[in-house]
Short mmCIF file of N, CA and C in Angstrom, two decimals:
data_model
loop_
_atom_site.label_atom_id
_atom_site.label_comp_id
_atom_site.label_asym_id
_atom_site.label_seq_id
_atom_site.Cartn_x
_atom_site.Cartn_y
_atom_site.Cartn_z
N UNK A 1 0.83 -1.17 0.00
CA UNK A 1 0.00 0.00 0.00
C UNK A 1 0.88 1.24 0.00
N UNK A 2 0.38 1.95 -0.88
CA UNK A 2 1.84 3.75 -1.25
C UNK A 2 0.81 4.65 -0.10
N UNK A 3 -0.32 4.18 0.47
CA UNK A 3 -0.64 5.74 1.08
C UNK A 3 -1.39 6.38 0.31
N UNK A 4 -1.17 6.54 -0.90
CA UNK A 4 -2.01 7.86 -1.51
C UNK A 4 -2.89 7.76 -1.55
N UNK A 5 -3.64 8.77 -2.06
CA UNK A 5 -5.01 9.37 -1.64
C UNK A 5 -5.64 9.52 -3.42
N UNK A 6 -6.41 8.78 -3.06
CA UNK A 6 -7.61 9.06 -5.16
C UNK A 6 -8.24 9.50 -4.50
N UNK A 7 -8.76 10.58 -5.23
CA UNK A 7 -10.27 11.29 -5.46
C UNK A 7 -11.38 10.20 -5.87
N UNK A 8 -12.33 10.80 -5.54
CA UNK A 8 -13.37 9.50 -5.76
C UNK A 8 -13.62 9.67 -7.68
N UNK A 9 -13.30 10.86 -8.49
CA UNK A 9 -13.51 10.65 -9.50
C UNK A 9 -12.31 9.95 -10.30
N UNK A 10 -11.40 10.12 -9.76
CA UNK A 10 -10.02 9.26 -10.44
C UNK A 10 -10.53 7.55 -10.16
N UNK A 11 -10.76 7.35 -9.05
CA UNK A 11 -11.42 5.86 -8.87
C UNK A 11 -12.44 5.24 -9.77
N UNK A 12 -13.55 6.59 -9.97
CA UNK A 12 -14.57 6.33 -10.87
C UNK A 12 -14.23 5.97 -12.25
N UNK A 13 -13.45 6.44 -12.46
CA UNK A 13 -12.60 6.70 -14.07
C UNK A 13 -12.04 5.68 -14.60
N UNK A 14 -11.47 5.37 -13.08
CA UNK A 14 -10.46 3.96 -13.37
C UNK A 14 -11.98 2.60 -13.64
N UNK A 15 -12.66 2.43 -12.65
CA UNK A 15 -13.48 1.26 -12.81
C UNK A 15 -14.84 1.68 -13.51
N UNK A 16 -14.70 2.64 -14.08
CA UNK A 16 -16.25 2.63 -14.91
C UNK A 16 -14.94 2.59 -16.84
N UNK A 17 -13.88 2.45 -16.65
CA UNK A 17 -12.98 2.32 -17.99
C UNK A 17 -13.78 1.32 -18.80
N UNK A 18 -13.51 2.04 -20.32
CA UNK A 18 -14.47 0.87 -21.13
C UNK A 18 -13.92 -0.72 -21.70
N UNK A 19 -14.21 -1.44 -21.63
CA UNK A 19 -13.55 -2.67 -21.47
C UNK A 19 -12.96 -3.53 -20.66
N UNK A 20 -13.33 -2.95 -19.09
CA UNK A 20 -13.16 -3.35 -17.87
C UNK A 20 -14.43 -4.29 -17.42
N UNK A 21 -14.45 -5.24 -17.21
CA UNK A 21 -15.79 -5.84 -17.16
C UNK A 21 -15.61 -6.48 -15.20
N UNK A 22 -16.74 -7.00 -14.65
CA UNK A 22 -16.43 -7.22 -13.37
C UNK A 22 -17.63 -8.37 -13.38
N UNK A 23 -17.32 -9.48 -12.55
CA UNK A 23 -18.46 -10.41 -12.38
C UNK A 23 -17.80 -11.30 -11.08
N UNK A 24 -18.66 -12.95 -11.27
CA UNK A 24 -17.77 -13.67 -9.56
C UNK A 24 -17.04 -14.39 -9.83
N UNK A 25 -16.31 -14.45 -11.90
CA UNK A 25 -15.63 -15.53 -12.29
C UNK A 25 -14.43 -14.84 -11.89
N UNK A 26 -13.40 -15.30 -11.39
CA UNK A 26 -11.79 -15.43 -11.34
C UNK A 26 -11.10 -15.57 -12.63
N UNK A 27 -10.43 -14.21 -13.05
CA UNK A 27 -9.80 -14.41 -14.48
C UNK A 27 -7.93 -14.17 -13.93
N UNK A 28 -7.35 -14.58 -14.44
CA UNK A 28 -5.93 -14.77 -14.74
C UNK A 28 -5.11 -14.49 -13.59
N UNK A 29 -6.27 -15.01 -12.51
CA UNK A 29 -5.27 -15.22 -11.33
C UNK A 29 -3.82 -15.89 -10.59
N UNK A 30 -4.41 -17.38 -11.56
CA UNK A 30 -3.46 -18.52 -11.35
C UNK A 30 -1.94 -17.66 -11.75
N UNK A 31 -2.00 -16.88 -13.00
CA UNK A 31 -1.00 -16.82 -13.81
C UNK A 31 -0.26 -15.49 -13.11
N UNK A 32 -1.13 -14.63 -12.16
CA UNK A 32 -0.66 -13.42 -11.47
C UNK A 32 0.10 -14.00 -10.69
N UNK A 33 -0.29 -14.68 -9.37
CA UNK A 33 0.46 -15.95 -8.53
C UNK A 33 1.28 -16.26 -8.79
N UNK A 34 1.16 -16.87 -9.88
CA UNK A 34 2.39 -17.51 -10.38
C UNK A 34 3.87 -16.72 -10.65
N UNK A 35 2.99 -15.58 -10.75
CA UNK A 35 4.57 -14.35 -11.57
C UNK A 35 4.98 -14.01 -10.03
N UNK A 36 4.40 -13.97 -8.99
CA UNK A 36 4.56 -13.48 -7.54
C UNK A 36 5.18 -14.49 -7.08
N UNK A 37 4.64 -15.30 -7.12
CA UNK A 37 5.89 -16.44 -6.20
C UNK A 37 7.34 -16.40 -7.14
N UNK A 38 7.61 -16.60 -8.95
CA UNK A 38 8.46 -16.58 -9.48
C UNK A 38 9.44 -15.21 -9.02
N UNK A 39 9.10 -14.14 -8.67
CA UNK A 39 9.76 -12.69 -8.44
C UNK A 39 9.70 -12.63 -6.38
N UNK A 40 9.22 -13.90 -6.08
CA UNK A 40 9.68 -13.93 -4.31
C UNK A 40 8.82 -12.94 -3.49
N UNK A 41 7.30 -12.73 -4.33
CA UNK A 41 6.44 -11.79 -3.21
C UNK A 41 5.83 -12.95 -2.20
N UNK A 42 6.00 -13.96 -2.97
CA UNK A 42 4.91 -15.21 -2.20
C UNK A 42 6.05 -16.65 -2.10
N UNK A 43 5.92 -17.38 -1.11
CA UNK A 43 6.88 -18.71 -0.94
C UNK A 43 6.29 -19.72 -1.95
N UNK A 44 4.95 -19.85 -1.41
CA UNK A 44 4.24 -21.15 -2.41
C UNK A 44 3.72 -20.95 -3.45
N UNK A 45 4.15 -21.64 -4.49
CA UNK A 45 3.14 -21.22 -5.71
C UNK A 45 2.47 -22.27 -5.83
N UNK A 46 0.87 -21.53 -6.41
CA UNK A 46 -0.35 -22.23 -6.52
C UNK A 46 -0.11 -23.44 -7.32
N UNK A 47 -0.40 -24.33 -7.21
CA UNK A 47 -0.75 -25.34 -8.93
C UNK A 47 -2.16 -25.15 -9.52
N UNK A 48 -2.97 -24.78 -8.90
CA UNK A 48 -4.15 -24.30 -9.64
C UNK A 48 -5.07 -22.84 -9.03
N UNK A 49 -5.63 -22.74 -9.90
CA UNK A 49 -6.55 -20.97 -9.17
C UNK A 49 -7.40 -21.01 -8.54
N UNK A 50 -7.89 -22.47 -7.50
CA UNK A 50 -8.94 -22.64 -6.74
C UNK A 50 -7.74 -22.96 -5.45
N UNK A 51 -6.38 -22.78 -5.07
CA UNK A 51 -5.63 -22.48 -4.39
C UNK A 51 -5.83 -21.72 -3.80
N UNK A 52 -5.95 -20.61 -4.41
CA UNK A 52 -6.08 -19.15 -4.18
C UNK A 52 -7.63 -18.15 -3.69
N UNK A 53 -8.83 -19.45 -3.78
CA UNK A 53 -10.13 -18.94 -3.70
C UNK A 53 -10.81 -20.01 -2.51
N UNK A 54 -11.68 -19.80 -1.88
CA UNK A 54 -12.57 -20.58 -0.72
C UNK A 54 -13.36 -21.55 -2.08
N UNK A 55 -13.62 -22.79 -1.26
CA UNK A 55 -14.32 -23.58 -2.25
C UNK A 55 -15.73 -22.82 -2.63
N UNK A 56 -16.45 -21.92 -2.20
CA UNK A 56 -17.70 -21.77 -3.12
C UNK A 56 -17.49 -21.35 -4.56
N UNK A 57 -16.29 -21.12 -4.50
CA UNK A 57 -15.59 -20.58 -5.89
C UNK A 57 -15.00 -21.56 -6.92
N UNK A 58 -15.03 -22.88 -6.34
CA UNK A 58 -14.74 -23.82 -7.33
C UNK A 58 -15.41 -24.40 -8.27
N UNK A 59 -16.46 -23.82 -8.14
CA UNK A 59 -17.61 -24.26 -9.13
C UNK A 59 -17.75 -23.20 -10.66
N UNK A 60 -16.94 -22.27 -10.17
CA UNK A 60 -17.14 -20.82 -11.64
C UNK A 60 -16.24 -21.35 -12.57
N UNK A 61 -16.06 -21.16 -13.85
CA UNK A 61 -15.07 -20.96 -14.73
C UNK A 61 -13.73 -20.27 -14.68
N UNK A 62 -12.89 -20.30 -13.48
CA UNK A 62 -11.77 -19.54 -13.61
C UNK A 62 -10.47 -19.57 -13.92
N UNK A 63 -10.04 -18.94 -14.00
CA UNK A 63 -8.31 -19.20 -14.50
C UNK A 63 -7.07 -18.81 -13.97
#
């Protein structure tokens, strides 16, 4: 966390961006993880992206 401070319209800006979409599927998590443990933010790396989520989440399409 840097601390700084957004305005609520810089926030708005950022998540109302066109082609930003939001829902309860898990997209390209596994592969974020993966770059985090490879660069030493994280010890364990996942083998899959339901690692990373509570089981009610194993039932969505994610990645």
């Amino acid at each position: 966390m840097s601390g700084e401070k957004s305005t609520v319209d810089a926030t708005a800006a950022l998540i109302t961006k066109p082609g930003n979409s939001y829902d309860r599927t898990p997209r390209g998590m596994l592969l974020a993880a993966q770059f985090m443990h490879r660069i030493g933010l994280i010890n364990a790396e996942p083998a899959t992206w339901k690692d990373l989520f509570f089981e009610e989440a194993h039932d969505l399409a994610g990645n």
